[in-house]
CSV table of C-alpha atoms in Angstrom, one decimal:
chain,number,residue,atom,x,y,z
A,19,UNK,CA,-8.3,15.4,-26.3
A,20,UNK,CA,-6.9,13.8,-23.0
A,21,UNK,CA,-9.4,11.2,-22.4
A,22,UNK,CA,-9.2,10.6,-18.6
A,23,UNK,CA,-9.9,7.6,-15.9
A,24,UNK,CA,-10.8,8.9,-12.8
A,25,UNK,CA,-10.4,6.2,-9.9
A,26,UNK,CA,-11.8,7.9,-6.7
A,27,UNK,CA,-14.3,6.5,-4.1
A,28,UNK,CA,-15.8,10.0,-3.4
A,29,UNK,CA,-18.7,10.3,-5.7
A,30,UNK,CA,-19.1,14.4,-4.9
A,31,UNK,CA,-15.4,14.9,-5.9
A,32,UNK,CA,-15.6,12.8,-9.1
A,33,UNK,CA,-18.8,14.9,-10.1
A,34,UNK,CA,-17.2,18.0,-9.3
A,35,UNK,CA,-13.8,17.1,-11.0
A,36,UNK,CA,-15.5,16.1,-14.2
A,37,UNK,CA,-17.5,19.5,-14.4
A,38,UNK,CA,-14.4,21.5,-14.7
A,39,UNK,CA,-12.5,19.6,-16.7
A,40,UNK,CA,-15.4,19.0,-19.4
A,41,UNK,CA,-15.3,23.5,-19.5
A,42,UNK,CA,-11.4,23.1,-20.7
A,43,UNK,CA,-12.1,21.9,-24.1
A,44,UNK,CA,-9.1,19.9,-24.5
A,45,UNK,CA,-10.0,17.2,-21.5
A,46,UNK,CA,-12.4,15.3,-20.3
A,47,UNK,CA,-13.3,12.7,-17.6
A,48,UNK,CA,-14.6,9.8,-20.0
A,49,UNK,CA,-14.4,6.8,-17.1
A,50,UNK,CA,-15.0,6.7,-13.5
A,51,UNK,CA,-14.1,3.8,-10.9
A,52,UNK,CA,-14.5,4.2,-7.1
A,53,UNK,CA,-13.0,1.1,-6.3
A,54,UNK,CA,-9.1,-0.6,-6.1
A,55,UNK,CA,-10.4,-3.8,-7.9
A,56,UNK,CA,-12.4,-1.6,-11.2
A,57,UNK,CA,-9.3,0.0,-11.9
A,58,UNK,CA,-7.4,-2.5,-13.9
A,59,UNK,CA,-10.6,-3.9,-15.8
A,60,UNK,CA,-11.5,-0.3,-16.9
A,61,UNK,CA,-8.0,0.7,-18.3
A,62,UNK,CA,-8.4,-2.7,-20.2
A,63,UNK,CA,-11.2,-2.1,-21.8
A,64,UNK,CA,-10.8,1.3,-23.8
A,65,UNK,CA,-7.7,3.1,-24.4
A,66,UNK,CA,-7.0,6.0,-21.9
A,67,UNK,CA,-4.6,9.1,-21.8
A,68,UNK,CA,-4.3,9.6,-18.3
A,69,UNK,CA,-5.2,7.8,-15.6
A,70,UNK,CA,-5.8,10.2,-12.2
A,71,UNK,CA,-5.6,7.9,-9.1
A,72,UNK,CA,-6.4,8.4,-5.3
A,73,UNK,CA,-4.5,6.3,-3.2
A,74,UNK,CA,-7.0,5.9,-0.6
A,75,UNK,CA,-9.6,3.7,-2.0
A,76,UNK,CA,-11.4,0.5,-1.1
A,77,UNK,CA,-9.8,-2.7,-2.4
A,78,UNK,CA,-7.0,-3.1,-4.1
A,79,UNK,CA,-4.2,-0.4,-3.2
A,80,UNK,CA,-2.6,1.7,-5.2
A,81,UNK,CA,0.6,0.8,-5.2
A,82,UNK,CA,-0.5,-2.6,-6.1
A,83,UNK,CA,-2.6,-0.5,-8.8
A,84,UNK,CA,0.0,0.7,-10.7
A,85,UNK,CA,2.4,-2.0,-10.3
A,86,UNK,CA,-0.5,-4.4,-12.4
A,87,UNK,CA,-1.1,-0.9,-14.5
A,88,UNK,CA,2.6,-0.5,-15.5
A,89,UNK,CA,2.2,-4.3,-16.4
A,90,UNK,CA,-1.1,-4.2,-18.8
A,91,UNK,CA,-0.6,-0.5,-20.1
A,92,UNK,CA,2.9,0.6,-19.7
A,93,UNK,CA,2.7,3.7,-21.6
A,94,UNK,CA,0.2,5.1,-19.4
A,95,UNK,CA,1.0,8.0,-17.4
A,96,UNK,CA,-0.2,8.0,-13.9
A,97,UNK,CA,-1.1,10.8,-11.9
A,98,UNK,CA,-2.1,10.2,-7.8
A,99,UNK,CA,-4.3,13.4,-6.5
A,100,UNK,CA,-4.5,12.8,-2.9
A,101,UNK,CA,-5.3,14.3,0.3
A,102,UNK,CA,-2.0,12.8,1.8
A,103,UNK,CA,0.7,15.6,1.6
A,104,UNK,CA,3.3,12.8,2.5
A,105,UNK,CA,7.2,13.2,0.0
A,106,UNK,CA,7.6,9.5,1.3
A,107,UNK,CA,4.5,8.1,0.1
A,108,UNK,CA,5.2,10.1,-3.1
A,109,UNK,CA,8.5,8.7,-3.9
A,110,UNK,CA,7.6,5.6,-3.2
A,111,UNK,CA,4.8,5.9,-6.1
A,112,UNK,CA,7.0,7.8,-8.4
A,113,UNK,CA,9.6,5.2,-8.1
A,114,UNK,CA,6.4,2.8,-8.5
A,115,UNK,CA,6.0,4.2,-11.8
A,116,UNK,CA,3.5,7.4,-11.6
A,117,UNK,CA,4.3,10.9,-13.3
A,118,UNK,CA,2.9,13.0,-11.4
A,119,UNK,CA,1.8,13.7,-7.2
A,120,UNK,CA,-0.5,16.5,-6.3
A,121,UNK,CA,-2.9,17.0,-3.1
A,122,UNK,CA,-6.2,17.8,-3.3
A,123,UNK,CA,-6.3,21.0,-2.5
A,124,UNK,CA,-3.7,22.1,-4.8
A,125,UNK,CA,-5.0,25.5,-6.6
A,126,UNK,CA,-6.9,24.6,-10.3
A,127,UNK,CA,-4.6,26.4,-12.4
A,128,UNK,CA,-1.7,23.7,-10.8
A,129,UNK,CA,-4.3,20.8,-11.5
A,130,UNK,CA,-4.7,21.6,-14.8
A,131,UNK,CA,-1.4,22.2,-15.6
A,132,UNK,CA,-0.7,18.4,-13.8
A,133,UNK,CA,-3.1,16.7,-16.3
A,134,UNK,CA,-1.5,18.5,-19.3
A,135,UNK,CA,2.1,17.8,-18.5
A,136,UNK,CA,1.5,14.1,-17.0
A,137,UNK,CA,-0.8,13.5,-20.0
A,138,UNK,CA,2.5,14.2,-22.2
A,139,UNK,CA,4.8,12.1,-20.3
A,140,UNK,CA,6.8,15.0,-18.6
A,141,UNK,CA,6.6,14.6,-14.3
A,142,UNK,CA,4.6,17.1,-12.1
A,143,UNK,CA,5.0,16.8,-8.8
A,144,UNK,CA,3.2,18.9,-5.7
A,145,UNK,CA,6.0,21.8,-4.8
A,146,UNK,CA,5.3,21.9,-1.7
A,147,UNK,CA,6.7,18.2,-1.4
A,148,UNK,CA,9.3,18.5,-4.6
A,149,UNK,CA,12.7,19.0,-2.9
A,150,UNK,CA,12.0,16.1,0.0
A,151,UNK,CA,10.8,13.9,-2.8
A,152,UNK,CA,13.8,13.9,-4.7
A,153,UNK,CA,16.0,13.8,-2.0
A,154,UNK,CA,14.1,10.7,-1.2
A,155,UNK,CA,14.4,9.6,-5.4
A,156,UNK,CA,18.2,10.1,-4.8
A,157,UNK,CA,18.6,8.0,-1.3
A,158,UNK,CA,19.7,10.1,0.8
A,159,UNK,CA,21.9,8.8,4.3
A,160,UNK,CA,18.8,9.9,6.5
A,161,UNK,CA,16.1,7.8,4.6
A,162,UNK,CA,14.2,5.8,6.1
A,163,UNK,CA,15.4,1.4,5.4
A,164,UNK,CA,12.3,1.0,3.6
A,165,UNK,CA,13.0,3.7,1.0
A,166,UNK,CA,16.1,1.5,0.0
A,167,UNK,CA,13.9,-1.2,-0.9
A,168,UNK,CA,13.2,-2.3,-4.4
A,169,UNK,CA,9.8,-1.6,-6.0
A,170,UNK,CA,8.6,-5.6,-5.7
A,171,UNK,CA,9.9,-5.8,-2.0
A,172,UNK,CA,8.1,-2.7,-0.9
A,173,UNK,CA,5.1,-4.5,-2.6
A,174,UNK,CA,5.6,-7.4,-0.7
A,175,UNK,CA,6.1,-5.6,2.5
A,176,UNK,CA,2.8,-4.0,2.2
A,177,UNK,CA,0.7,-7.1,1.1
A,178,UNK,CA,2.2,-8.5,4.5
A,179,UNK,CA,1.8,-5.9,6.6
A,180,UNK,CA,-1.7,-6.0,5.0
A,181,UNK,CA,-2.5,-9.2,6.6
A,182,UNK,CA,-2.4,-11.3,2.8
A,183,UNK,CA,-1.2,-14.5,2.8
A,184,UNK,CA,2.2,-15.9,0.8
A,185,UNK,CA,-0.1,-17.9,-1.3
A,186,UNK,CA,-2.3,-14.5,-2.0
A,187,UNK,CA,0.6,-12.4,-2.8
A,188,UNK,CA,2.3,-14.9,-5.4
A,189,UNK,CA,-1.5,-15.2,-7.0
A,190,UNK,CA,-2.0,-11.2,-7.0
A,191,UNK,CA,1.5,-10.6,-8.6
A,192,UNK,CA,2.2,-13.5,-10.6
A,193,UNK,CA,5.1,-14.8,-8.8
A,194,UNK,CA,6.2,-18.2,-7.1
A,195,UNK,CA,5.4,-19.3,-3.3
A,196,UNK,CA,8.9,-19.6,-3.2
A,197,UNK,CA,9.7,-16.5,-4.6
A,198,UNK,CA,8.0,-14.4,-2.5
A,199,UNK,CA,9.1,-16.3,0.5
A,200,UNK,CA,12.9,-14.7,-0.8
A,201,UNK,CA,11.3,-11.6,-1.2
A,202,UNK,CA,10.0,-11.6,2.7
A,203,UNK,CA,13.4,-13.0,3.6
A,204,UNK,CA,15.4,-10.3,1.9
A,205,UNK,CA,12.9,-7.7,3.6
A,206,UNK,CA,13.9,-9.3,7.2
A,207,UNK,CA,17.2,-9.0,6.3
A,208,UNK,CA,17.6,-5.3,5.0
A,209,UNK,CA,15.3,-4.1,8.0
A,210,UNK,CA,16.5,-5.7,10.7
A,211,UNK,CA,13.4,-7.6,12.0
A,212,UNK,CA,12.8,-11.2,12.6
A,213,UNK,CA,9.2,-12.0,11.7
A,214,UNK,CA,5.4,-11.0,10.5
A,215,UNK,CA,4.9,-9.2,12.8
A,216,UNK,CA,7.5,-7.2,13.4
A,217,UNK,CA,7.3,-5.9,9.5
A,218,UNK,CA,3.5,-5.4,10.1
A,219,UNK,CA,4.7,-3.4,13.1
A,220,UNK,CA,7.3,-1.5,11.2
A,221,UNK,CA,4.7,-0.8,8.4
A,222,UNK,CA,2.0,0.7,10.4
A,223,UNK,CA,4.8,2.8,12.3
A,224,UNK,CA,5.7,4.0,9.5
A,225,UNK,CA,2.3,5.0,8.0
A,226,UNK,CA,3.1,2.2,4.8
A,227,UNK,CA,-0.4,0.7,5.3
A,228,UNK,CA,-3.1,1.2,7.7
């Protein structure tokens, strides 16, 4: 039995979502969460198969999410069902650490067949997005800069961009002042900008936060 966390702040999808998946047999929804913040507690306390994320929830954000997830349950696969259909955003988060990227109105057979594979460690990935993500995975000339950025200093770029302070960011992911100061001086660098604001600008232009 895949024994699922559902982390979604829509209460009416999470009720319909765990009504068809409790008439499969061989899943079921056994956790909810609509908030960034529950997400880490609840995979903590029980042992999960699958954890199905949205990555447009109150709180903490779900990069950020499965960063701390990878950290505290590192065999848990990760699947994000969301209503961006956006191969940047979803190479970001497969490069993050997540199996599998579908949209929400992917067809049920396909959802299904997500939670089965993604359960059982194998990638799925929405095929409408599939060839842009992977040319995104392999770095392609055209990429956008912030593609080329390491997992931590696309973290960091966000938390900036999200308005958090040096002193929040170093708490949140268990780092030195000093070493996320390098980390927003490495970003500066390999972007091109000059300050705070010019990566909160370049984050927003880019849709990386909102």
């Amino acid at each position: 039995m895949i024994r699922i966390l559902l982390a979604d702040d829509h209460s009416i999808f999470r009720a319909g979502l765990k009504k068809i998946l409790a008439d499969q047999g061989d899943m079921l929804i056994a956790g909810e969460v609509d908030h960034g913040d529950r997400v880490i507690p609840a995979l903590q306390r029980e042992e999960w198969n699958l954890l199905v994320l949205d990555v447009s929830m109150p709180g903490k954000g779900s990069l950020e999410i499965i960063t701390h997830a990878r950290r505290v349950k590192p065999e848990l696969p990760i699947l994000l069902l969301t209503m961006h259909r956006d191969h940047l955003m979803a190479a970001r988060f497969l490069k993050a650490g997540a199996r599998g990227y579908l949209t929400k109105d992917c067809g049920l057979d396909q959802l299904l067949l997500a939670i089965r594979k993604v359960a059982s460690g194998r990638r799925c990935i929405d095929e409408e997005l599939n060839d842009l993500i992977f040319d995104q995975l392999d770095g392609g000339d055209d990429a956008p800069l912030h593609t080329r950025l390491s997992h931590r200093e696309f973290t960091v770029l966000c938390s900036i961009a999200s308005g958090l302070t040096v002193t929040r960011i170093a708490d949140e992911l268990a780092l030195s002042v000093s070493a996320i100061s390098s980390y927003r001086n490495r970003l500066l660098a390999k972007l091109g900008l000059e300050n705070n604001a010019q990566l909160t600008r370049y984050a927003l232009e880019h849709h990386l936060v909102k």
